mmCIF file of C-alpha atoms in Angstrom:
data_model
loop_
_atom_site.group_PDB
_atom_site.id
_atom_site.type_symbol
_atom_site.label_atom_id
_atom_site.label_comp_id
_atom_site.label_asym_id
_atom_site.label_seq_id
_atom_site.Cartn_x
_atom_site.Cartn_y
_atom_site.Cartn_z
ATOM 1 C CA MET U 1 -6.437 40.594 -10.578
ATOM 2 C CA ALA U 2 -4.089 37.587 -10.780
ATOM 3 C CA GLN U 3 -1.248 39.505 -9.137
ATOM 4 C CA ASN U 4 -3.275 39.639 -5.933
ATOM 5 C CA TYR U 5 -3.273 35.846 -5.639
ATOM 6 C CA GLN U 6 -0.640 33.671 -4.032
ATOM 7 C CA ILE U 7 -0.424 29.975 -4.939
ATOM 8 C CA SER U 8 1.290 27.538 -2.590
ATOM 9 C CA LEU U 9 1.940 23.827 -2.272
ATOM 10 C CA ILE U 10 0.979 22.550 1.173
ATOM 11 C CA THR U 11 2.732 19.385 2.370
ATOM 12 C CA CYS U 12 1.603 17.557 5.493
ATOM 13 C CA ASP U 13 3.680 14.981 7.341
ATOM 14 C CA PRO U 14 2.513 11.369 7.769
ATOM 15 C CA GLY U 15 0.195 10.475 10.622
ATOM 16 C CA ASP U 16 -0.104 7.431 12.864
ATOM 17 C CA GLU U 17 -3.074 5.845 11.100
ATOM 18 C CA LEU U 18 -2.684 3.746 7.966
ATOM 19 C CA TYR U 19 -4.735 6.147 5.809
ATOM 20 C CA SER U 20 -2.385 8.998 6.765
ATOM 21 C CA THR U 21 0.882 7.043 6.697
ATOM 22 C CA PHE U 22 2.152 8.625 3.491
ATOM 23 C CA GLY U 23 1.369 12.278 4.211
ATOM 24 C CA HIS U 24 -0.758 14.639 2.159
ATOM 25 C CA SER U 25 -0.514 17.389 -0.473
ATOM 26 C CA ALA U 26 -2.895 20.248 -1.241
ATOM 27 C CA VAL U 27 -2.932 23.620 -3.005
ATOM 28 C CA ARG U 28 -3.444 26.887 -1.149
ATOM 29 C CA VAL U 29 -4.935 29.837 -3.050
ATOM 30 C CA ARG U 30 -4.783 33.098 -1.120
ATOM 31 C CA ASP U 31 -6.329 36.377 -2.265
ATOM 32 C CA GLN U 32 -4.107 38.911 -0.562
ATOM 33 C CA MET U 33 -6.508 41.761 -1.282
ATOM 34 C CA SER U 34 -9.822 40.309 -0.082
ATOM 35 C CA GLY U 35 -8.298 37.974 2.514
ATOM 36 C CA THR U 36 -9.962 34.882 1.050
ATOM 37 C CA ASP U 37 -7.757 31.902 1.888
ATOM 38 C CA LEU U 38 -8.774 28.551 0.385
ATOM 39 C CA VAL U 39 -7.279 25.061 0.139
ATOM 40 C CA PHE U 40 -8.008 22.798 -2.822
ATOM 41 C CA ASN U 41 -7.789 19.233 -1.552
ATOM 42 C CA TYR U 42 -7.869 16.250 -3.932
ATOM 43 C CA GLY U 43 -7.793 13.681 -1.117
ATOM 44 C CA THR U 44 -11.411 13.512 0.045
ATOM 45 C CA PHE U 45 -14.239 11.032 -0.365
ATOM 46 C CA ASP U 46 -17.815 10.638 0.812
ATOM 47 C CA PHE U 47 -18.324 8.172 3.684
ATOM 48 C CA ASN U 48 -22.067 8.200 2.913
ATOM 49 C CA THR U 49 -21.522 6.577 -0.480
ATOM 50 C CA PRO U 50 -23.751 3.463 -0.766
ATOM 51 C CA PHE U 51 -21.750 0.240 -0.250
ATOM 52 C CA PHE U 52 -18.776 2.352 0.799
ATOM 53 C CA TYR U 53 -16.518 -0.482 2.032
ATOM 54 C CA VAL U 54 -17.326 -2.748 -0.907
ATOM 55 C CA LYS U 55 -16.454 0.036 -3.367
ATOM 56 C CA PHE U 56 -13.345 0.950 -1.385
ATOM 57 C CA SER U 57 -12.032 -2.629 -1.454
ATOM 58 C CA ARG U 58 -12.778 -3.008 -5.180
ATOM 59 C CA ARG U 59 -11.354 0.406 -6.138
ATOM 60 C CA THR U 60 -14.666 1.641 -7.468
ATOM 61 C CA LEU U 61 -14.926 4.425 -4.868
ATOM 62 C CA ASP U 62 -14.531 7.898 -6.329
ATOM 63 C CA TYR U 63 -12.369 10.490 -4.604
ATOM 64 C CA GLN U 64 -13.057 14.168 -5.190
ATOM 65 C CA LEU U 65 -11.655 17.654 -5.085
ATOM 66 C CA ALA U 66 -12.887 19.561 -2.029
ATOM 67 C CA VAL U 67 -12.428 23.209 -1.125
ATOM 68 C CA THR U 68 -12.168 24.477 2.419
ATOM 69 C CA THR U 69 -10.705 27.446 4.250
ATOM 70 C CA PHE U 70 -7.054 27.297 5.211
ATOM 71 C CA ASP U 71 -7.905 27.454 8.935
ATOM 72 C CA GLN U 72 -10.341 24.558 8.634
ATOM 73 C CA PHE U 73 -7.788 22.546 6.706
ATOM 74 C CA LEU U 74 -5.138 23.078 9.391
ATOM 75 C CA TYR U 75 -7.418 22.046 12.262
ATOM 76 C CA GLU U 76 -6.940 18.301 11.705
ATOM 77 C CA TYR U 77 -3.163 18.550 11.433
ATOM 78 C CA ASN U 78 -2.854 20.622 14.569
ATOM 79 C CA TYR U 79 -5.108 18.190 16.435
ATOM 80 C CA PHE U 80 -3.086 15.126 15.402
ATOM 81 C CA LYS U 81 0.262 16.945 15.763
ATOM 82 C CA ARG U 82 1.312 16.520 12.137
ATOM 83 C CA SER U 83 3.807 19.015 10.738
ATOM 84 C CA VAL U 84 2.726 21.220 7.824
ATOM 85 C CA ARG U 85 4.943 23.155 5.402
ATOM 86 C CA GLU U 86 4.169 25.681 2.685
ATOM 87 C CA GLN U 87 6.047 26.428 -0.530
ATOM 88 C CA VAL U 88 4.955 29.716 -2.112
ATOM 89 C CA LEU U 89 5.274 29.530 -5.896
ATOM 90 C CA ASP U 90 6.950 32.218 -7.990
ATOM 91 C CA LEU U 91 4.397 32.334 -10.803
ATOM 92 C CA SER U 92 3.706 35.044 -13.327
ATOM 93 C CA PRO U 93 0.230 36.670 -13.242
ATOM 94 C CA ASN U 94 -0.747 34.679 -16.323
ATOM 95 C CA GLN U 95 0.423 31.387 -14.808
ATOM 96 C CA THR U 96 -1.378 32.185 -11.574
ATOM 97 C CA GLU U 97 -4.577 32.925 -13.459
ATOM 98 C CA GLU U 98 -4.286 29.667 -15.405
ATOM 99 C CA ILE U 99 -3.847 27.600 -12.236
ATOM 100 C CA ILE U 100 -6.839 29.251 -10.580
ATOM 101 C CA ARG U 101 -8.916 28.605 -13.684
ATOM 102 C CA PHE U 102 -7.725 24.979 -13.729
ATOM 103 C CA LEU U 103 -8.717 24.434 -10.094
ATOM 104 C CA ARG U 104 -12.098 26.106 -10.478
ATOM 105 C CA THR U 105 -12.833 23.997 -13.556
ATOM 106 C CA ASN U 106 -11.824 20.852 -11.670
ATOM 107 C CA TYR U 107 -14.153 21.840 -8.837
ATOM 108 C CA LEU U 108 -17.236 21.934 -11.054
ATOM 109 C CA PRO U 109 -19.697 19.192 -9.977
ATOM 110 C CA GLU U 110 -19.209 17.287 -13.211
ATOM 111 C CA ASN U 111 -15.397 17.347 -12.848
ATOM 112 C CA ARG U 112 -14.553 17.109 -9.160
ATOM 113 C CA LYS U 113 -14.765 13.304 -8.824
ATOM 114 C CA TYR U 114 -12.053 10.966 -10.030
ATOM 115 C CA ARG U 115 -11.111 7.301 -9.705
ATOM 116 C CA TYR U 116 -8.358 7.215 -7.094
ATOM 117 C CA ASP U 117 -5.212 5.171 -7.678
ATOM 118 C CA PHE U 118 -2.596 5.156 -4.911
ATOM 119 C CA PHE U 119 0.415 5.237 -7.242
ATOM 120 C CA TYR U 120 -0.853 6.976 -10.352
ATOM 121 C CA ASP U 121 -3.803 9.229 -9.466
ATOM 122 C CA ASN U 122 -3.874 10.666 -5.961
ATOM 123 C CA CYS U 123 -3.656 13.977 -4.096
ATOM 124 C CA ALA U 124 -0.009 14.456 -5.070
ATOM 125 C CA THR U 125 -0.062 13.273 -8.699
ATOM 126 C CA ARG U 126 -3.092 15.496 -9.382
ATOM 127 C CA ILE U 127 -1.022 18.530 -8.371
ATOM 128 C CA ARG U 128 1.964 17.330 -10.399
ATOM 129 C CA ASP U 129 -0.255 16.872 -13.447
ATOM 130 C CA MET U 130 -1.851 20.282 -12.932
ATOM 131 C CA MET U 131 1.531 22.000 -12.929
ATOM 132 C CA GLU U 132 2.609 20.160 -16.075
ATOM 133 C CA SER U 133 -0.688 20.939 -17.808
ATOM 134 C CA VAL U 134 -0.647 24.643 -16.986
ATOM 135 C CA LEU U 135 3.070 25.397 -17.336
ATOM 136 C CA GLY U 136 3.886 22.895 -20.056
ATOM 137 C CA GLY U 137 7.411 23.382 -21.385
ATOM 138 C CA GLN U 138 7.989 26.272 -18.985
ATOM 139 C CA LEU U 139 8.336 23.798 -16.098
ATOM 140 C CA ASP U 140 11.677 22.041 -15.664
ATOM 141 C CA TRP U 141 11.573 19.474 -12.833
ATOM 142 C CA MET U 142 15.394 19.452 -12.698
ATOM 143 C CA GLU U 143 15.358 15.721 -12.028
ATOM 144 C CA VAL U 144 18.309 14.325 -10.107
ATOM 145 C CA GLU U 145 20.788 12.672 -12.436
ATOM 146 C CA ASN U 146 21.912 9.146 -11.559
ATOM 147 C CA ALA U 147 19.325 8.939 -8.793
ATOM 148 C CA PRO U 148 19.343 5.552 -7.044
ATOM 149 C CA GLN U 149 16.889 3.079 -8.533
ATOM 150 C CA ILE U 150 14.128 2.194 -6.127
ATOM 151 C CA THR U 151 10.959 0.162 -6.521
ATOM 152 C CA PHE U 152 7.446 1.233 -5.644
ATOM 153 C CA ARG U 153 7.462 -1.310 -2.810
ATOM 154 C CA GLN U 154 10.660 0.153 -1.380
ATOM 155 C CA LEU U 155 9.143 3.631 -1.557
ATOM 156 C CA ILE U 156 6.187 2.424 0.492
ATOM 157 C CA ASP U 157 8.483 0.678 2.967
ATOM 158 C CA GLU U 158 10.094 4.037 3.789
ATOM 159 C CA TYR U 159 6.820 5.080 5.409
ATOM 160 C CA VAL U 160 5.266 1.965 6.921
ATOM 161 C CA TYR U 161 8.211 0.783 9.019
ATOM 162 C CA PRO U 162 6.685 2.275 12.216
ATOM 163 C CA LEU U 163 3.551 0.148 11.564
ATOM 164 C CA PRO U 164 4.879 -3.435 11.186
ATOM 165 C CA TRP U 165 1.488 -5.116 10.901
ATOM 166 C CA SER U 166 0.331 -2.591 8.303
ATOM 167 C CA ASP U 167 3.617 -3.139 6.476
ATOM 168 C CA LEU U 168 2.895 -6.868 6.426
ATOM 169 C CA GLY U 169 -0.685 -6.350 5.246
ATOM 170 C CA ILE U 170 0.433 -4.106 2.385
ATOM 171 C CA ASP U 171 3.087 -6.584 1.258
ATOM 172 C CA LEU U 172 0.579 -9.443 1.366
ATOM 173 C CA ALA U 173 -2.032 -7.511 -0.618
ATOM 174 C CA LEU U 174 0.159 -5.964 -3.334
ATOM 175 C CA GLY U 175 1.636 -8.033 -6.131
ATOM 176 C CA ALA U 176 4.806 -8.212 -8.185
ATOM 177 C CA VAL U 177 3.735 -5.218 -10.276
ATOM 178 C CA ILE U 178 5.004 -2.849 -7.550
ATOM 179 C CA ASP U 179 8.481 -4.398 -7.588
ATOM 180 C CA GLN U 180 9.352 -2.458 -10.731
ATOM 181 C CA HIS U 181 11.625 0.579 -10.492
ATOM 182 C CA ALA U 182 9.828 3.916 -10.228
ATOM 183 C CA GLN U 183 10.892 6.698 -12.597
ATOM 184 C CA GLU U 184 11.694 10.065 -10.997
ATOM 185 C CA ARG U 185 8.354 11.511 -12.130
ATOM 186 C CA GLU U 186 6.495 8.467 -10.799
ATOM 187 C CA LYS U 187 7.980 8.953 -7.338
ATOM 188 C CA LEU U 188 5.924 12.131 -7.028
ATOM 189 C CA PHE U 189 2.902 10.118 -5.902
ATOM 190 C CA LEU U 190 4.380 10.616 -2.422
ATOM 191 C CA PRO U 191 3.876 14.111 -0.935
ATOM 192 C CA ASP U 192 7.432 14.308 0.441
ATOM 193 C CA TYR U 193 8.873 13.558 -2.982
ATOM 194 C CA LEU U 194 6.531 16.091 -4.591
ATOM 195 C CA GLU U 195 7.686 18.722 -2.092
ATOM 196 C CA ALA U 196 11.328 17.951 -2.906
ATOM 197 C CA ALA U 197 10.593 18.123 -6.648
ATOM 198 C CA PHE U 198 8.956 21.554 -6.240
ATOM 199 C CA GLY U 199 12.045 22.672 -4.330
ATOM 200 C CA ARG U 200 14.302 21.686 -7.264
ATOM 201 C CA ALA U 201 12.042 22.773 -10.144
ATOM 202 C CA GLU U 202 12.609 25.883 -12.211
ATOM 203 C CA ILE U 203 10.463 27.994 -14.547
ATOM 204 C CA ILE U 204 11.912 28.784 -17.950
ATOM 205 C CA GLY U 205 10.810 30.543 -21.122
ATOM 206 C CA ASP U 206 9.023 33.603 -19.700
ATOM 207 C CA GLY U 207 12.059 35.605 -18.769
ATOM 208 C CA PRO U 208 15.141 34.743 -16.724
ATOM 209 C CA ARG U 209 15.188 31.166 -15.409
ATOM 210 C CA ARG U 210 13.944 31.186 -11.826
ATOM 211 C CA PRO U 211 13.101 28.645 -9.089
ATOM 212 C CA LEU U 212 9.503 27.495 -8.991
ATOM 213 C CA VAL U 213 9.399 28.054 -5.229
ATOM 214 C CA LYS U 214 9.784 31.653 -4.079
ATOM 215 C CA SER U 215 9.750 31.027 -0.349
ATOM 216 C CA THR U 216 9.187 28.220 2.144
ATOM 217 C CA GLN U 217 7.688 28.407 5.582
ATOM 218 C CA ILE U 218 6.939 25.920 8.338
ATOM 219 C CA ILE U 219 3.370 26.258 9.569
ATOM 220 C CA TYR U 220 3.448 23.459 12.162
ATOM 221 C CA ASP U 221 6.609 21.748 13.361
ATOM 222 C CA PHE U 222 5.863 18.790 15.588
ATOM 223 C CA PRO U 223 8.320 16.041 16.582
ATOM 224 C CA GLU U 224 8.628 13.305 13.983
ATOM 225 C CA ARG U 225 6.996 9.995 14.771
ATOM 226 C CA SER U 226 9.439 7.259 15.691
ATOM 227 C CA ALA U 227 9.231 3.488 15.400
ATOM 228 C CA THR U 228 8.819 1.633 18.701
ATOM 229 C CA PHE U 229 9.937 -1.959 19.143
ATOM 230 C CA SER U 230 7.346 -4.520 20.211
ATOM 231 C CA VAL U 231 7.735 -8.262 20.721
ATOM 232 C CA LEU U 232 4.332 -8.594 19.058
ATOM 233 C CA ASN U 233 5.700 -7.628 15.662
ATOM 234 C CA PRO U 234 4.921 -10.110 12.866
ATOM 235 C CA PHE U 235 8.523 -11.220 12.388
ATOM 236 C CA LEU U 236 8.901 -12.498 15.964
ATOM 237 C CA VAL U 237 5.325 -13.772 16.194
ATOM 238 C CA PHE U 238 5.566 -15.818 13.001
ATOM 239 C CA TRP U 239 8.958 -17.253 13.894
ATOM 240 C CA ALA U 240 7.522 -18.310 17.249
ATOM 241 C CA ILE U 241 4.612 -19.984 15.455
ATOM 242 C CA ALA U 242 6.984 -21.698 13.008
ATOM 243 C CA ILE U 243 9.159 -23.007 15.850
ATOM 244 C CA VAL U 244 6.086 -24.429 17.617
ATOM 245 C CA ILE U 245 4.966 -26.067 14.348
ATOM 246 C CA GLY U 246 8.448 -27.521 13.927
ATOM 247 C CA MET U 247 8.419 -28.931 17.457
ATOM 248 C CA VAL U 248 4.939 -30.423 16.986
ATOM 249 C CA THR U 249 6.024 -31.964 13.684
ATOM 250 C CA TYR U 250 9.109 -33.525 15.291
ATOM 251 C CA LEU U 251 7.028 -34.834 18.170
ATOM 252 C CA GLY U 252 4.478 -36.236 15.717
ATOM 253 C CA TYR U 253 7.241 -37.959 13.768
ATOM 254 C CA ARG U 254 8.575 -39.599 16.918
ATOM 255 C CA ARG U 255 5.140 -40.648 18.180
ATOM 256 C CA LYS U 256 3.731 -41.408 14.708
ATOM 257 C CA LYS U 257 0.884 -38.929 15.140
ATOM 258 C CA ILE U 258 -0.337 -36.014 13.055
ATOM 259 C CA TYR U 259 -1.742 -33.572 15.648
ATOM 260 C CA PRO U 260 -4.335 -32.272 13.163
ATOM 261 C CA ILE U 261 -5.159 -29.081 15.075
ATOM 262 C CA THR U 262 -1.792 -27.785 13.819
ATOM 263 C CA ASP U 263 -2.864 -28.214 10.202
ATOM 264 C CA ILE U 264 -6.377 -26.914 10.810
ATOM 265 C CA LEU U 265 -4.945 -23.658 12.158
ATOM 266 C CA LEU U 266 -2.066 -23.334 9.679
ATOM 267 C CA PHE U 267 -3.777 -24.321 6.442
ATOM 268 C CA GLY U 268 -7.056 -22.717 7.515
ATOM 269 C CA SER U 269 -5.340 -19.357 8.026
ATOM 270 C CA LEU U 270 -3.381 -19.639 4.771
ATOM 271 C CA GLY U 271 -6.495 -20.704 2.848
ATOM 272 C CA LEU U 272 -8.477 -17.693 4.063
ATOM 273 C CA LEU U 273 -5.565 -15.396 3.202
ATOM 274 C CA GLY U 274 -5.511 -16.992 -0.236
ATOM 275 C CA VAL U 275 -9.196 -16.224 -0.732
ATOM 276 C CA LEU U 276 -8.450 -12.554 0.006
ATOM 277 C CA ILE U 277 -5.506 -12.535 -2.432
ATOM 278 C CA VAL U 278 -7.659 -14.078 -5.179
ATOM 279 C CA TYR U 279 -10.382 -11.507 -4.514
ATOM 280 C CA LEU U 280 -7.941 -8.591 -4.740
ATOM 281 C CA TRP U 281 -6.219 -10.022 -7.826
ATOM 282 C CA PHE U 282 -9.188 -11.071 -9.951
ATOM 283 C CA PHE U 283 -12.271 -9.292 -8.608
ATOM 284 C CA THR U 284 -11.177 -5.704 -7.999
ATOM 285 C CA GLU U 285 -9.911 -2.868 -10.190
ATOM 286 C CA HIS U 286 -6.751 -2.333 -8.153
ATOM 287 C CA SER U 287 -3.831 -2.502 -10.574
ATOM 288 C CA GLN U 288 -1.312 -3.078 -7.781
ATOM 289 C CA THR U 289 -2.898 -6.285 -6.460
ATOM 290 C CA LYS U 290 -2.324 -8.214 -9.684
ATOM 291 C CA MET U 291 0.388 -10.870 -10.148
ATOM 292 C CA ASN U 292 0.549 -11.494 -6.403
ATOM 293 C CA TRP U 293 2.717 -14.581 -5.969
ATOM 294 C CA ASN U 294 1.994 -14.821 -2.256
ATOM 295 C CA LEU U 295 -0.758 -16.989 -3.702
ATOM 296 C CA LEU U 296 1.799 -19.784 -4.176
ATOM 297 C CA TRP U 297 1.980 -20.473 -0.445
ATOM 298 C CA ALA U 298 -1.260 -18.875 0.781
ATOM 299 C CA PHE U 299 -3.632 -20.769 -1.509
ATOM 300 C CA PRO U 300 -7.448 -21.058 -1.147
ATOM 301 C CA GLY U 301 -7.232 -24.790 -1.861
ATOM 302 C CA HIS U 302 -5.610 -25.265 1.547
ATOM 303 C CA LEU U 303 -9.113 -25.066 2.985
ATOM 304 C CA LEU U 304 -9.713 -28.503 1.442
ATOM 305 C CA ILE U 305 -7.034 -29.931 3.729
ATOM 306 C CA VAL U 306 -8.861 -28.466 6.706
ATOM 307 C CA LEU U 307 -12.195 -29.818 5.517
ATOM 308 C CA MET U 308 -10.868 -33.349 4.993
ATOM 309 C CA ILE U 309 -9.164 -33.389 8.391
ATOM 310 C CA ILE U 310 -12.338 -32.222 10.130
ATOM 311 C CA LEU U 311 -14.379 -34.857 8.276
ATOM 312 C CA ARG U 312 -11.656 -37.443 8.955
ATOM 313 C CA LYS U 313 -11.644 -38.454 5.305
ATOM 314 C CA ILE U 314 -8.488 -39.207 3.361
ATOM 315 C CA PRO U 315 -9.401 -39.397 -0.346
ATOM 316 C CA ASP U 316 -6.721 -40.405 -2.837
ATOM 317 C CA TRP U 317 -6.582 -36.936 -4.374
ATOM 318 C CA LEU U 318 -5.645 -35.291 -1.060
ATOM 319 C CA ARG U 319 -2.164 -36.777 -1.080
ATOM 320 C CA HIS U 320 -1.662 -35.475 -4.616
ATOM 321 C CA TYR U 321 -2.848 -32.053 -3.486
ATOM 322 C CA LEU U 322 -0.300 -32.051 -0.674
ATOM 323 C CA LEU U 323 2.437 -32.702 -3.213
ATOM 324 C CA VAL U 324 1.161 -29.772 -5.286
ATOM 325 C CA SER U 325 1.088 -27.628 -2.117
ATOM 326 C CA LEU U 326 4.683 -28.570 -1.395
ATOM 327 C CA ILE U 327 5.788 -27.725 -4.940
ATOM 328 C CA LEU U 328 3.925 -24.401 -4.948
ATOM 329 C CA ALA U 329 5.459 -23.332 -1.638
ATOM 330 C CA ASP U 330 8.929 -24.246 -2.929
ATOM 331 C CA LEU U 331 8.179 -22.261 -6.078
ATOM 332 C CA GLY U 332 7.148 -19.272 -3.947
ATOM 333 C CA LEU U 333 10.509 -19.420 -2.177
ATOM 334 C CA ILE U 334 12.278 -19.512 -5.558
ATOM 335 C CA PHE U 335 10.220 -16.553 -6.846
ATOM 336 C CA TRP U 336 11.321 -14.606 -3.786
ATOM 337 C CA LEU U 337 15.005 -15.524 -4.079
ATOM 338 C CA VAL U 338 15.282 -14.696 -7.802
ATOM 339 C CA GLY U 339 13.402 -11.402 -7.406
ATOM 340 C CA VAL U 340 10.137 -12.132 -9.198
ATOM 341 C CA GLN U 341 8.378 -10.642 -6.173
ATOM 342 C CA SER U 342 9.667 -9.301 -2.891
ATOM 343 C CA PHE U 343 7.853 -10.929 0.039
ATOM 344 C CA HIS U 344 7.662 -9.492 3.529
ATOM 345 C CA ALA U 345 10.487 -10.798 5.730
ATOM 346 C CA SER U 346 8.062 -12.256 8.279
ATOM 347 C CA VAL U 347 6.569 -14.483 5.545
ATOM 348 C CA LEU U 348 9.652 -16.738 5.576
ATOM 349 C CA PRO U 349 8.766 -18.727 8.728
ATOM 350 C CA LEU U 350 5.203 -19.263 7.471
ATOM 351 C CA LEU U 351 6.473 -20.367 4.087
ATOM 352 C CA LEU U 352 8.914 -22.820 5.702
ATOM 353 C CA ALA U 353 6.165 -24.132 8.005
ATOM 354 C CA THR U 354 3.946 -24.709 4.964
ATOM 355 C CA ILE U 355 6.706 -26.675 3.247
ATOM 356 C CA LEU U 356 7.356 -28.693 6.399
ATOM 357 C CA ARG U 357 3.736 -29.644 7.095
ATOM 358 C CA SER U 358 2.925 -30.333 3.427
ATOM 359 C CA ASN U 359 5.875 -32.708 3.283
ATOM 360 C CA PHE U 360 5.001 -34.310 6.631
ATOM 361 C CA LEU U 361 1.361 -34.884 5.730
ATOM 362 C CA TYR U 362 2.260 -36.128 2.255
ATOM 363 C CA TYR U 363 4.243 -39.061 3.642
ATOM 364 C CA ASN U 364 2.044 -39.818 6.625
ATOM 365 C CA LEU U 365 -1.216 -39.716 4.677
ATOM 366 C CA GLY U 366 0.369 -42.301 2.394
ATOM 367 C CA LYS U 367 0.603 -44.591 5.379
ATOM 368 C CA TRP U 368 -3.073 -44.039 6.118
ATOM 369 C CA MET U 369 -4.011 -44.996 2.595
ATOM 370 C CA ARG U 370 -2.158 -48.266 3.171
ATOM 371 C CA LYS U 371 -4.840 -49.038 5.749
ATOM 372 C CA GLU U 372 -3.172 -47.707 8.843
ATOM 373 C CA ASN U 373 -5.595 -46.672 11.540
ATOM 374 C CA PRO U 374 -6.810 -43.067 10.970
ATOM 375 C CA ALA U 375 -7.455 -42.901 14.681
ATOM 376 C CA SER U 376 -3.757 -42.194 15.092
ATOM 377 C CA LEU U 377 -4.633 -38.606 14.210
#
């Protein structure tokens, strides 16, 4: 009988690893008569999938709905000291029955897999969509009026600030498409926002209006993780690198030398980063890695500079390429300033170093092409 079942939203706090940075959502289905206590978890995948890492990077890896006991589900969160909360839903017997039927249908072998998308199809949005599908017009999310506008990137930044290098990696990998403002419903891709939405929501049309959540309980309450300062954060590291590059450039200007190891390391690193950006933009199915204008300063063509320096060849086209590199880096700075794409703050020193060295090499390589001795490298 449906009245014997209790449906709950389970929300788990973020963890310390990147994959757990944003928390987790799941659905608890408890049979109060038989004692059966199950968790339906949309956030699982099979590590034994052939070419797992290739599929993961290209967004061709399927996630799936898994079912486990409540005790087994809690084991991981207790082990890693991640807080867990439960919101028991105030559903009618018919609504409860419909949700159970929905979950069981989703768990059929032919239905349990789905193509994961971090923003639009994940463990939290699946639960949001289930509630909207089952309750339809009886569910009123009671969205906050005049809520502050916030972009998808800013939503992510709320969670990755304790992991500065992960924050940098995410900002380098994701393009301008995540700098658009998220609608209130779209914010529910994050478990914390879904939990808050459940807490506001109301059920209408089957009797007196009532809150969706009947009761809330804290299952685990561990101390929140806190950000720790480290001098090895990308902002300080990259500014230190940029200052060294600036000093080497000044010294090279005074001594009329290039110090090519500087450009091999700088443009080599940026060229390899550019290859990764191109791969994520054009050769994967990730929608959030498109239109990534970090490509303007981290460009694969920079590897040609490295190659020519190693071969000690200065073809005519290389000077023209350096001018293009200078213009592209300037354009990247403009894109950032006018809001086409928000770059990570630690990118600024690298971008300025790219502009500086492109300009420096552009004028000095011109001297080489006027028959100055390349040995002055």
